[in-house]
Amino acid sequence: MKKGILINIAKALLLARWRQTLVAATGVTFSIAMFITLLSFMSGLNDLLDGLILNRTPHVKLYNDIKPNVNQPVNDVAAFKDKHNFISSVKSDAARIAIYNSGAIMKNLDLDNRVLGFTPRLTAQIFFNNGSTEITGALNGIDPIKEAKLFHFNEYVTSGDAIDLNNESNTIILGKGLAEKLIASIGTIVQISTSNGERFQLKVIGIFQSGLKDFDDVQSYTSIKTVQKVLIKPNDYITAIDVKLKNILLAPALAKEYARVYELDAEDIQTANSQFETGSFIRTLISYAVGITLLVVAGFGIYNILNMMIFEKMDSIAILKATGFSGSDVKNIFIYIAVSIGIFGGLVGLLFGLIISSIIDQIPFVTAALPTIKTYPINYNPNFYIIGIIFSLITTYFAGWFPARKASKIDPVIIIRGK
Amino acid sequence: MNQIILEAKHVNKYFEDPVRIKVLSDVNFTINKGEFVSLTGKSGCGKSTLLYVLSTMDTAYDGEVLIDQEIMPKSNESFLAKIRNEKIGFVFQFHYLLNEFNVLENVMLPGLKLAKFTKEEIEHRAYEKLRLLDIEKLALKKANQISGGEKQRVAIARALINDPHIIMGDEPTGNLDKKNSDLVFDLFSKIVTELNQTLLIVTHDESFAERTNRIIKMEDGRIII
Ligand SMILES: Nc1ncnc2c1ncn2[C@@H]1O[C@H](COP(=O)(O)OP(=O)(O)OP(=O)(O)O)[C@@H](O)[C@H]1O
Ligand SMILES: [Mg+2]
């Protein structure tokens, strides 16, 4: 009842000056719309760029690095044990790039409920024989079904079907750049040779395009079995296990744990791709900074309108106080005015933000580097809308608070004497 | 049965600006229920100042003001606002109606603030007051669409809406012509006799003052009779 009367007065004052109110609300609308658009677009862009690298990168990669053994024999000799031993010309031992006991490790990963999934991998350095020239390349042995499920592999296979790697033996999927160099298309037979001099003939069943040129120029995919055959290795020979976690934030901790438990090297995604997170962070920061700046400007608009209103309505404020409205009642009236400008302007702003972002979503954006992208990316995250309306409420509240406080302090005696 | 409604005890007030001057010195008086009192005196003798002190809007004074035998505190802004809302009605020289509202809504405002009755009851009571002051037909007009005399009558209706203990007026007829100020005087007499209201009206108008029950005369911040 008491609140109702204050709201009624606020409404009457608002409607009496609806033109100025509309201008103030438009300021809020504009800034919220920009805020939503910017944030949706920037975070769409973030997702896209993240997708480019992060989606394809394992959260934890288990492998054996080529490096010198830390346990050199001299350190085990009793006489030199507590000494500092200088050993020069230590050589790496390459024999251990295979993951020992890979079957058991994979069984354990299967049971680990922090793990979303994993795929074994086997990589061989090979040469593609193209007439008289040899092109260096990498042959990745993968499990196409798991790769598609965990790392969106199928999205980058622009022609052919990755599953065919399982269906047909001696098949290969080439990177787009590599295929161009080899003048290969689906059905072409390419010849490869290993560093040991073994030669193989593989049939091209697909072309993939990741969007990263350096990658597409050297990489090729086949089944794990084929690589094992090429390298003349047993069928438990794999060189890496790519693990995808349920919670990406656990990656550094789990990488350490796996490295310790399985006695191999483990690299987490944060360490491998720290620059991407920085980029995303900066883009998000810019969106927020622009949105908040615009809102502050809109806030000043509201501040001005309210000051003007209070100046014009001195008499009304004086009589309200004389007839029993307290200072805080008067303050609330003006805060209601400010906040309703904020709610109205903010909601319309959200709507416009949605409209503008869906228009951007329709603008064609075709680039060779991103085969799966057809239009500009937009992220319709409802959180942006919630943050937007909260921001607009907070700014308008503060914009209203100062003039409202001034109004609450008006001394009716001074006004009434002045008449 | 003389029930004291308003009492001033040793009220002193100074203005500091530009030099310290005493505007009210040792003001003492009481007003009983149902009295129609006028407050007169030369311009600048402190009538308005006294009225603002009595109305609780001005709290920078020494001494005591009692409304309905209750001492008015000098801080506690919201308590004083409540007192004004419930126990005091105001009529100023200027009407101070809110142009955003119509006549009826203007009259209802202090009632809605008090919220002692439902909105329907307050509306009904507002119509009663308007009828008493013979301006019922203006109820739905906007406040800026009526004449000066009518505005002043609406202001009286607004002062009456919460059935206050006392109605205070600072030259309520000051802006009106003879005909309209006679009309307002008649209405004041009517609410004193019909509603047993108590009135304290500051006026310059000799003939107005003479027709009231009692005259308080001021000179240089003192009450002389
Ligand atoms: N804010 C103020 N600061 C300083 N002096 C003031 C202030 N307000 C009023 N005064 C002085 O106080 C004295 C009393 O003023 P007040 O308005 O009460 O007189 P009044 O009796 O109502 O006069 P009038 O009949 O002309 O309305 C005057 O001398 C006036 O100059
Ligand atoms: Mg005066």
PDB file of C-alpha atoms in Angstrom, chain A residues 95-361:
ATOM      1  CA  ALA A  95      64.217 -46.804 -27.720  1.00  0.00           C
ATOM      2  CA  ARG A  96      61.533 -45.879 -25.264  1.00  0.00           C
ATOM      3  CA  ILE A  97      59.141 -43.727 -27.265  1.00  0.00           C
ATOM      4  CA  ALA A  98      56.605 -46.522 -27.172  1.00  0.00           C
ATOM      5  CA  ILE A  99      54.294 -46.602 -24.190  1.00  0.00           C
ATOM      6  CA  TYR A 100      55.004 -49.754 -22.230  1.00  0.00           C
ATOM      7  CA  ASN A 101      52.122 -51.659 -20.897  1.00  0.00           C
ATOM      8  CA  SER A 102      49.705 -49.508 -22.893  1.00  0.00           C
ATOM      9  CA  GLY A 103      46.922 -52.069 -22.537  1.00  0.00           C
ATOM     10  CA  ALA A 104      46.916 -51.815 -18.749  1.00  0.00           C
ATOM     11  CA  ILE A 105      47.079 -48.026 -18.802  1.00  0.00           C
ATOM     12  CA  MET A 106      44.077 -47.866 -21.130  1.00  0.00           C
ATOM     13  CA  LYS A 107      42.161 -50.263 -18.939  1.00  0.00           C
ATOM     14  CA  ASN A 108      42.810 -47.992 -15.966  1.00  0.00           C
ATOM     15  CA  LEU A 109      41.761 -44.886 -17.910  1.00  0.00           C
ATOM     16  CA  ASP A 110      38.540 -46.655 -18.832  1.00  0.00           C
ATOM     17  CA  LEU A 111      37.752 -47.030 -15.137  1.00  0.00           C
ATOM     18  CA  ASP A 112      38.790 -43.482 -14.184  1.00  0.00           C
ATOM     19  CA  ASN A 113      35.553 -41.513 -13.866  1.00  0.00           C
ATOM     20  CA  ARG A 114      37.295 -38.167 -14.313  1.00  0.00           C
ATOM     21  CA  VAL A 115      38.089 -39.191 -17.860  1.00  0.00           C
ATOM     22  CA  LEU A 116      35.588 -38.503 -20.623  1.00  0.00           C
ATOM     23  CA  GLY A 117      37.473 -40.628 -23.104  1.00  0.00           C
ATOM     24  CA  PHE A 118      40.836 -41.306 -24.637  1.00  0.00           C
ATOM     25  CA  THR A 119      42.296 -42.399 -27.915  1.00  0.00           C
ATOM     26  CA  PRO A 120      45.534 -44.225 -28.530  1.00  0.00           C
ATOM     27  CA  ARG A 121      47.812 -42.791 -31.161  1.00  0.00           C
ATOM     28  CA  LEU A 122      50.824 -43.874 -33.041  1.00  0.00           C
ATOM     29  CA  THR A 123      52.837 -41.448 -35.119  1.00  0.00           C
ATOM     30  CA  ALA A 124      55.477 -42.255 -37.685  1.00  0.00           C
ATOM     31  CA  GLN A 125      57.715 -39.896 -39.603  1.00  0.00           C
ATOM     32  CA  ILE A 126      57.518 -40.888 -43.258  1.00  0.00           C
ATOM     33  CA  PHE A 127      58.224 -39.686 -46.775  1.00  0.00           C
ATOM     34  CA  PHE A 128      55.677 -39.395 -49.517  1.00  0.00           C
ATOM     35  CA  ASN A 129      57.225 -40.419 -52.792  1.00  0.00           C
ATOM     36  CA  ASN A 130      56.064 -38.121 -55.495  1.00  0.00           C
ATOM     37  CA  GLY A 131      57.920 -39.106 -58.621  1.00  0.00           C
ATOM     38  CA  SER A 132      61.525 -38.198 -58.014  1.00  0.00           C
ATOM     39  CA  THR A 133      60.853 -35.917 -55.040  1.00  0.00           C
ATOM     40  CA  GLU A 134      60.217 -36.968 -51.465  1.00  0.00           C
ATOM     41  CA  ILE A 135      57.929 -34.962 -49.231  1.00  0.00           C
ATOM     42  CA  THR A 136      58.317 -35.375 -45.504  1.00  0.00           C
ATOM     43  CA  GLY A 137      55.163 -35.969 -43.604  1.00  0.00           C
ATOM     44  CA  ALA A 138      53.705 -37.522 -40.529  1.00  0.00           C
ATOM     45  CA  LEU A 139      51.512 -40.573 -40.546  1.00  0.00           C
ATOM     46  CA  ASN A 140      49.172 -40.670 -37.575  1.00  0.00           C
ATOM     47  CA  GLY A 141      47.612 -43.918 -36.610  1.00  0.00           C
ATOM     48  CA  ILE A 142      44.237 -43.203 -35.007  1.00  0.00           C
ATOM     49  CA  ASP A 143      40.991 -44.782 -34.017  1.00  0.00           C
ATOM     50  CA  PRO A 144      38.600 -42.805 -36.278  1.00  0.00           C
ATOM     51  CA  ILE A 145      35.478 -43.475 -34.201  1.00  0.00           C
ATOM     52  CA  LYS A 146      37.016 -42.295 -30.947  1.00  0.00           C
ATOM     53  CA  GLU A 147      38.731 -39.369 -32.646  1.00  0.00           C
ATOM     54  CA  ALA A 148      35.431 -38.235 -34.104  1.00  0.00           C
ATOM     55  CA  LYS A 149      33.693 -38.525 -30.772  1.00  0.00           C
ATOM     56  CA  LEU A 150      36.328 -36.794 -28.656  1.00  0.00           C
ATOM     57  CA  PHE A 151      38.153 -34.465 -31.017  1.00  0.00           C
ATOM     58  CA  HIS A 152      35.619 -33.771 -33.792  1.00  0.00           C
ATOM     59  CA  PHE A 153      37.894 -35.383 -36.321  1.00  0.00           C
ATOM     60  CA  ASN A 154      35.071 -36.038 -38.785  1.00  0.00           C
ATOM     61  CA  GLU A 155      34.261 -32.303 -38.945  1.00  0.00           C
ATOM     62  CA  TYR A 156      37.566 -31.604 -40.602  1.00  0.00           C
ATOM     63  CA  VAL A 157      37.386 -34.399 -43.129  1.00  0.00           C
ATOM     64  CA  THR A 158      36.045 -32.340 -45.999  1.00  0.00           C
ATOM     65  CA  SER A 159      35.702 -35.169 -48.460  1.00  0.00           C
ATOM     66  CA  GLY A 160      35.424 -38.871 -47.854  1.00  0.00           C
ATOM     67  CA  ASP A 161      34.480 -40.546 -44.601  1.00  0.00           C
ATOM     68  CA  ALA A 162      36.919 -41.100 -41.773  1.00  0.00           C
ATOM     69  CA  ILE A 163      35.197 -44.352 -40.745  1.00  0.00           C
ATOM     70  CA  ASP A 164      36.463 -45.959 -43.953  1.00  0.00           C
ATOM     71  CA  LEU A 165      39.892 -46.175 -42.307  1.00  0.00           C
ATOM     72  CA  ASN A 166      38.464 -49.036 -40.285  1.00  0.00           C
ATOM     73  CA  ASN A 167      36.588 -50.623 -43.141  1.00  0.00           C
ATOM     74  CA  GLU A 168      39.363 -50.820 -45.663  1.00  0.00           C
ATOM     75  CA  SER A 169      42.994 -51.606 -44.940  1.00  0.00           C
ATOM     76  CA  ASN A 170      45.902 -49.673 -46.378  1.00  0.00           C
ATOM     77  CA  THR A 171      43.959 -46.458 -46.639  1.00  0.00           C
ATOM     78  CA  ILE A 172      44.954 -42.904 -45.790  1.00  0.00           C
ATOM     79  CA  ILE A 173      43.401 -39.471 -45.240  1.00  0.00           C
ATOM     80  CA  LEU A 174      45.640 -36.643 -46.428  1.00  0.00           C
ATOM     81  CA  GLY A 175      45.858 -33.051 -45.267  1.00  0.00           C
ATOM     82  CA  LYS A 176      44.573 -30.661 -47.897  1.00  0.00           C
ATOM     83  CA  GLY A 177      47.964 -29.037 -48.508  1.00  0.00           C
ATOM     84  CA  LEU A 178      49.655 -32.398 -48.672  1.00  0.00           C
ATOM     85  CA  ALA A 179      47.080 -33.725 -51.141  1.00  0.00           C
ATOM     86  CA  GLU A 180      47.637 -30.710 -53.365  1.00  0.00           C
ATOM     87  CA  LYS A 181      51.370 -31.268 -53.368  1.00  0.00           C
ATOM     88  CA  LEU A 182      50.899 -34.924 -54.227  1.00  0.00           C
ATOM     89  CA  ILE A 183      48.160 -34.122 -56.759  1.00  0.00           C
ATOM     90  CA  ALA A 184      46.121 -36.716 -54.959  1.00  0.00           C
ATOM     91  CA  SER A 185      42.365 -37.018 -54.671  1.00  0.00           C
ATOM     92  CA  ILE A 186      40.062 -39.730 -53.361  1.00  0.00           C
ATOM     93  CA  GLY A 187      40.970 -43.044 -54.925  1.00  0.00           C
ATOM     94  CA  THR A 188      44.555 -42.071 -55.723  1.00  0.00           C
ATOM     95  CA  ILE A 189      47.229 -44.482 -54.521  1.00  0.00           C
ATOM     96  CA  VAL A 190      50.135 -42.737 -52.804  1.00  0.00           C
ATOM     97  CA  GLN A 191      53.471 -44.301 -52.068  1.00  0.00           C
ATOM     98  CA  ILE A 192      55.190 -43.780 -48.744  1.00  0.00           C
ATOM     99  CA  SER A 193      58.525 -44.850 -47.369  1.00  0.00           C
ATOM    100  CA  THR A 194      59.811 -45.043 -43.846  1.00  0.00           C
ATOM    101  CA  SER A 195      63.215 -44.072 -42.539  1.00  0.00           C
ATOM    102  CA  ASN A 196      64.095 -47.760 -42.609  1.00  0.00           C
ATOM    103  CA  GLY A 197      63.483 -47.794 -46.340  1.00  0.00           C
ATOM    104  CA  GLU A 198      60.248 -49.825 -46.226  1.00  0.00           C
ATOM    105  CA  ARG A 199      57.796 -48.843 -48.953  1.00  0.00           C
ATOM    106  CA  PHE A 200      54.028 -49.007 -48.833  1.00  0.00           C
ATOM    107  CA  GLN A 201      51.158 -48.108 -51.076  1.00  0.00           C
ATOM    108  CA  LEU A 202      48.108 -46.519 -49.477  1.00  0.00           C
ATOM    109  CA  LYS A 203      44.811 -45.543 -51.029  1.00  0.00           C
ATOM    110  CA  VAL A 204      43.481 -42.041 -50.369  1.00  0.00           C
ATOM    111  CA  ILE A 205      39.949 -42.247 -48.963  1.00  0.00           C
ATOM    112  CA  GLY A 206      39.589 -38.711 -47.633  1.00  0.00           C
ATOM    113  CA  ILE A 207      40.979 -35.207 -47.440  1.00  0.00           C
ATOM    114  CA  PHE A 208      40.940 -33.211 -44.242  1.00  0.00           C
ATOM    115  CA  GLN A 209      41.304 -29.504 -43.655  1.00  0.00           C
ATOM    116  CA  SER A 210      41.998 -28.350 -40.121  1.00  0.00           C
ATOM    117  CA  GLY A 211      42.322 -24.641 -40.837  1.00  0.00           C
ATOM    118  CA  LEU A 212      45.970 -24.609 -39.812  1.00  0.00           C
ATOM    119  CA  LYS A 213      48.043 -24.614 -42.981  1.00  0.00           C
ATOM    120  CA  ASP A 214      51.269 -25.874 -41.427  1.00  0.00           C
ATOM    121  CA  PHE A 215      49.330 -28.801 -40.103  1.00  0.00           C
ATOM    122  CA  ASP A 216      47.486 -29.618 -43.313  1.00  0.00           C
ATOM    123  CA  ASP A 217      50.745 -29.562 -45.285  1.00  0.00           C
ATOM    124  CA  VAL A 218      52.371 -32.466 -43.452  1.00  0.00           C
ATOM    125  CA  GLN A 219      49.803 -34.535 -41.594  1.00  0.00           C
ATOM    126  CA  SER A 220      48.023 -37.629 -42.732  1.00  0.00           C
ATOM    127  CA  TYR A 221      45.865 -40.180 -40.924  1.00  0.00           C
ATOM    128  CA  THR A 222      45.437 -43.882 -41.124  1.00  0.00           C
ATOM    129  CA  SER A 223      44.464 -46.664 -38.768  1.00  0.00           C
ATOM    130  CA  ILE A 224      46.761 -47.670 -35.930  1.00  0.00           C
ATOM    131  CA  LYS A 225      47.162 -51.114 -37.458  1.00  0.00           C
ATOM    132  CA  THR A 226      48.492 -49.682 -40.695  1.00  0.00           C
ATOM    133  CA  VAL A 227      51.140 -47.643 -38.883  1.00  0.00           C
ATOM    134  CA  GLN A 228      52.152 -50.659 -36.833  1.00  0.00           C
ATOM    135  CA  LYS A 229      52.546 -52.535 -40.105  1.00  0.00           C
ATOM    136  CA  VAL A 230      54.568 -49.708 -41.649  1.00  0.00           C
ATOM    137  CA  LEU A 231      56.875 -49.541 -38.662  1.00  0.00           C
ATOM    138  CA  ILE A 232      56.987 -53.321 -38.320  1.00  0.00           C
ATOM    139  CA  LYS A 233      55.889 -53.189 -34.702  1.00  0.00           C
ATOM    140  CA  PRO A 234      53.651 -55.454 -32.607  1.00  0.00           C
ATOM    141  CA  ASN A 235      49.985 -54.577 -32.244  1.00  0.00           C
ATOM    142  CA  ASP A 236      50.266 -53.099 -28.756  1.00  0.00           C
ATOM    143  CA  TYR A 237      52.800 -50.574 -29.955  1.00  0.00           C
ATOM    144  CA  ILE A 238      51.501 -47.043 -29.508  1.00  0.00           C
ATOM    145  CA  THR A 239      53.364 -43.803 -28.857  1.00  0.00           C
ATOM    146  CA  ALA A 240      50.749 -41.648 -27.239  1.00  0.00           C
ATOM    147  CA  ILE A 241      47.413 -41.685 -25.504  1.00  0.00           C
ATOM    148  CA  ASP A 242      45.255 -38.580 -25.862  1.00  0.00           C
ATOM    149  CA  VAL A 243      42.950 -38.147 -22.904  1.00  0.00           C
ATOM    150  CA  LYS A 244      39.909 -35.902 -22.766  1.00  0.00           C
ATOM    151  CA  LEU A 245      38.640 -35.064 -19.297  1.00  0.00           C
ATOM    152  CA  LYS A 246      35.202 -34.222 -18.009  1.00  0.00           C
ATOM    153  CA  ASN A 247      36.598 -31.102 -16.383  1.00  0.00           C
ATOM    154  CA  ILE A 248      39.342 -29.404 -18.346  1.00  0.00           C
ATOM    155  CA  LEU A 249      40.507 -27.534 -15.246  1.00  0.00           C
ATOM    156  CA  LEU A 250      41.733 -30.771 -13.706  1.00  0.00           C
ATOM    157  CA  ALA A 251      44.183 -31.313 -16.553  1.00  0.00           C
ATOM    158  CA  PRO A 252      47.376 -29.992 -14.876  1.00  0.00           C
ATOM    159  CA  ALA A 253      46.774 -32.008 -11.719  1.00  0.00           C
ATOM    160  CA  LEU A 254      45.890 -35.195 -13.562  1.00  0.00           C
ATOM    161  CA  ALA A 255      48.845 -34.795 -15.916  1.00  0.00           C
ATOM    162  CA  LYS A 256      51.133 -34.847 -12.888  1.00  0.00           C
ATOM    163  CA  GLU A 257      49.333 -37.797 -11.392  1.00  0.00           C
ATOM    164  CA  TYR A 258      49.490 -39.876 -14.596  1.00  0.00           C
ATOM    165  CA  ALA A 259      53.131 -38.998 -15.126  1.00  0.00           C
ATOM    166  CA  ARG A 260      53.921 -40.302 -11.669  1.00  0.00           C
ATOM    167  CA  VAL A 261      51.710 -43.382 -11.695  1.00  0.00           C
ATOM    168  CA  TYR A 262      52.487 -44.614 -15.213  1.00  0.00           C
ATOM    169  CA  GLU A 263      56.077 -43.373 -15.239  1.00  0.00           C
ATOM    170  CA  LEU A 264      55.835 -41.504 -18.509  1.00  0.00           C
ATOM    171  CA  ASP A 265      55.507 -37.933 -19.710  1.00  0.00           C
ATOM    172  CA  ALA A 266      52.194 -36.145 -19.532  1.00  0.00           C
ATOM    173  CA  GLU A 267      51.424 -32.736 -20.946  1.00  0.00           C
ATOM    174  CA  ASP A 268      48.267 -30.832 -20.038  1.00  0.00           C
ATOM    175  CA  ILE A 269      46.352 -28.544 -22.354  1.00  0.00           C
ATOM    176  CA  GLN A 270      46.868 -25.439 -20.243  1.00  0.00           C
ATOM    177  CA  THR A 271      50.635 -25.733 -20.518  1.00  0.00           C
ATOM    178  CA  ALA A 272      50.507 -26.616 -24.186  1.00  0.00           C
ATOM    179  CA  ASN A 273      48.181 -23.784 -25.223  1.00  0.00           C
ATOM    180  CA  SER A 274      48.406 -21.069 -22.629  1.00  0.00           C
ATOM    181  CA  GLN A 275      48.404 -18.318 -25.272  1.00  0.00           C
ATOM    182  CA  PHE A 276      44.880 -19.209 -26.358  1.00  0.00           C
ATOM    183  CA  GLU A 277      43.446 -18.651 -22.954  1.00  0.00           C
ATOM    184  CA  THR A 278      45.134 -15.251 -22.822  1.00  0.00           C
ATOM    185  CA  GLY A 279      43.566 -14.312 -26.163  1.00  0.00           C
ATOM    186  CA  SER A 280      40.095 -15.357 -25.053  1.00  0.00           C
ATOM    187  CA  PHE A 281      40.502 -13.511 -21.802  1.00  0.00           C
ATOM    188  CA  ILE A 282      41.515 -10.276 -23.534  1.00  0.00           C
ATOM    189  CA  ARG A 283      38.580 -10.451 -25.949  1.00  0.00           C
ATOM    190  CA  THR A 284      36.121 -10.996 -23.113  1.00  0.00           C
ATOM    191  CA  LEU A 285      37.717  -8.188 -21.156  1.00  0.00           C
ATOM    192  CA  ILE A 286      37.329  -5.794 -24.089  1.00  0.00           C
ATOM    193  CA  SER A 287      33.646  -6.643 -24.451  1.00  0.00           C
ATOM    194  CA  TYR A 288      32.977  -6.019 -20.790  1.00  0.00           C
ATOM    195  CA  ALA A 289      35.009  -2.800 -20.792  1.00  0.00           C
ATOM    196  CA  VAL A 290      33.121  -1.407 -23.792  1.00  0.00           C
ATOM    197  CA  GLY A 291      29.748  -2.470 -22.378  1.00  0.00           C
ATOM    198  CA  ILE A 292      30.432  -0.965 -18.986  1.00  0.00           C
ATOM    199  CA  THR A 293      31.764   2.260 -20.504  1.00  0.00           C
ATOM    200  CA  LEU A 294      28.612   2.664 -22.561  1.00  0.00           C
ATOM    201  CA  LEU A 295      26.494   1.940 -19.504  1.00  0.00           C
ATOM    202  CA  VAL A 296      28.304   4.546 -17.457  1.00  0.00           C
ATOM    203  CA  VAL A 297      27.632   7.085 -20.199  1.00  0.00           C
ATOM    204  CA  ALA A 298      23.973   6.062 -20.157  1.00  0.00           C
ATOM    205  CA  GLY A 299      24.089   6.368 -16.380  1.00  0.00           C
ATOM    206  CA  PHE A 300      25.144   9.992 -16.703  1.00  0.00           C
ATOM    207  CA  GLY A 301      22.177  10.546 -18.995  1.00  0.00           C
ATOM    208  CA  ILE A 302      19.848   9.242 -16.310  1.00  0.00           C
ATOM    209  CA  TYR A 303      21.645  11.294 -13.692  1.00  0.00           C
ATOM    210  CA  ASN A 304      21.041  14.447 -15.742  1.00  0.00           C
ATOM    211  CA  ILE A 305      17.396  13.747 -16.397  1.00  0.00           C
ATOM    212  CA  LEU A 306      16.749  13.075 -12.728  1.00  0.00           C
ATOM    213  CA  ASN A 307      18.564  16.213 -11.660  1.00  0.00           C
ATOM    214  CA  MET A 308      16.467  18.212 -14.083  1.00  0.00           C
ATOM    215  CA  MET A 309      13.303  16.525 -12.890  1.00  0.00           C
ATOM    216  CA  ILE A 310      14.145  17.241  -9.266  1.00  0.00           C
ATOM    217  CA  PHE A 311      14.908  20.858 -10.061  1.00  0.00           C
ATOM    218  CA  GLU A 312      11.572  21.236 -11.823  1.00  0.00           C
ATOM    219  CA  LYS A 313       9.643  19.362  -9.161  1.00  0.00           C
ATOM    220  CA  MET A 314      11.026  21.200  -6.123  1.00  0.00           C
ATOM    221  CA  ASP A 315       7.506  22.381  -5.237  1.00  0.00           C
ATOM    222  CA  SER A 316       6.065  18.919  -5.467  1.00  0.00           C
ATOM    223  CA  ILE A 317       8.848  17.512  -3.340  1.00  0.00           C
ATOM    224  CA  ALA A 318       8.305  20.276  -0.774  1.00  0.00           C
ATOM    225  CA  ILE A 319       4.584  19.604  -0.481  1.00  0.00           C
ATOM    226  CA  LEU A 320       5.110  15.840  -0.351  1.00  0.00           C
ATOM    227  CA  LYS A 321       7.428  16.389   2.576  1.00  0.00           C
ATOM    228  CA  ALA A 322       5.084  18.905   4.204  1.00  0.00           C
ATOM    229  CA  THR A 323       2.184  16.456   3.971  1.00  0.00           C
ATOM    230  CA  GLY A 324       4.087  13.618   5.564  1.00  0.00           C
ATOM    231  CA  PHE A 325       6.315  11.886   3.042  1.00  0.00           C
ATOM    232  CA  SER A 326       9.697  11.294   4.652  1.00  0.00           C
ATOM    233  CA  GLY A 327      13.086  11.896   3.079  1.00  0.00           C
ATOM    234  CA  SER A 328      13.478   8.206   2.337  1.00  0.00           C
ATOM    235  CA  ASP A 329      10.051   8.115   0.644  1.00  0.00           C
ATOM    236  CA  VAL A 330      11.169  10.924  -1.647  1.00  0.00           C
ATOM    237  CA  LYS A 331      14.457   9.157  -2.271  1.00  0.00           C
ATOM    238  CA  ASN A 332      12.657   5.938  -3.156  1.00  0.00           C
ATOM    239  CA  ILE A 333      10.426   7.749  -5.619  1.00  0.00           C
ATOM    240  CA  PHE A 334      13.426   8.946  -7.605  1.00  0.00           C
ATOM    241  CA  ILE A 335      15.217   5.630  -7.326  1.00  0.00           C
ATOM    242  CA  TYR A 336      12.091   3.919  -8.679  1.00  0.00           C
ATOM    243  CA  ILE A 337      12.190   6.343 -11.587  1.00  0.00           C
ATOM    244  CA  ALA A 338      15.837   5.580 -12.307  1.00  0.00           C
ATOM    245  CA  VAL A 339      15.477   1.839 -11.932  1.00  0.00           C
ATOM    246  CA  SER A 340      12.375   1.665 -14.101  1.00  0.00           C
ATOM    247  CA  ILE A 341      14.289   3.507 -16.809  1.00  0.00           C
ATOM    248  CA  GLY A 342      16.978   0.868 -16.283  1.00  0.00           C
ATOM    249  CA  ILE A 343      14.567  -2.072 -16.466  1.00  0.00           C
ATOM    250  CA  PHE A 344      12.683  -0.760 -19.465  1.00  0.00           C
ATOM    251  CA  GLY A 345      15.773   0.412 -21.348  1.00  0.00           C
ATOM    252  CA  GLY A 346      17.628  -2.729 -20.359  1.00  0.00           C
ATOM    253  CA  LEU A 347      14.932  -5.167 -21.498  1.00  0.00           C
ATOM    254  CA  VAL A 348      14.544  -3.406 -24.835  1.00  0.00           C
ATOM    255  CA  GLY A 349      18.345  -3.429 -25.036  1.00  0.00           C
ATOM    256  CA  LEU A 350      18.410  -7.200 -24.523  1.00  0.00           C
ATOM    257  CA  LEU A 351      15.885  -7.590 -27.307  1.00  0.00           C
ATOM    258  CA  PHE A 352      17.880  -5.388 -29.668  1.00  0.00           C
ATOM    259  CA  GLY A 353      21.062  -7.196 -28.664  1.00  0.00           C
ATOM    260  CA  LEU A 354      19.424 -10.487 -29.595  1.00  0.00           C
ATOM    261  CA  ILE A 355      18.194  -9.076 -32.897  1.00  0.00           C
ATOM    262  CA  ILE A 356      21.567  -7.564 -33.832  1.00  0.00           C
ATOM    263  CA  SER A 357      23.459 -10.715 -32.911  1.00  0.00           C
ATOM    264  CA  SER A 358      21.097 -12.880 -34.918  1.00  0.00           C
ATOM    265  CA  ILE A 359      21.616 -10.546 -37.880  1.00  0.00           C
ATOM    266  CA  ILE A 360      25.388 -10.905 -37.515  1.00  0.00           C
ATOM    267  CA  ASP A 361      24.810 -14.630 -37.287  1.00  0.00           C
TER     268      ASP A 361
END
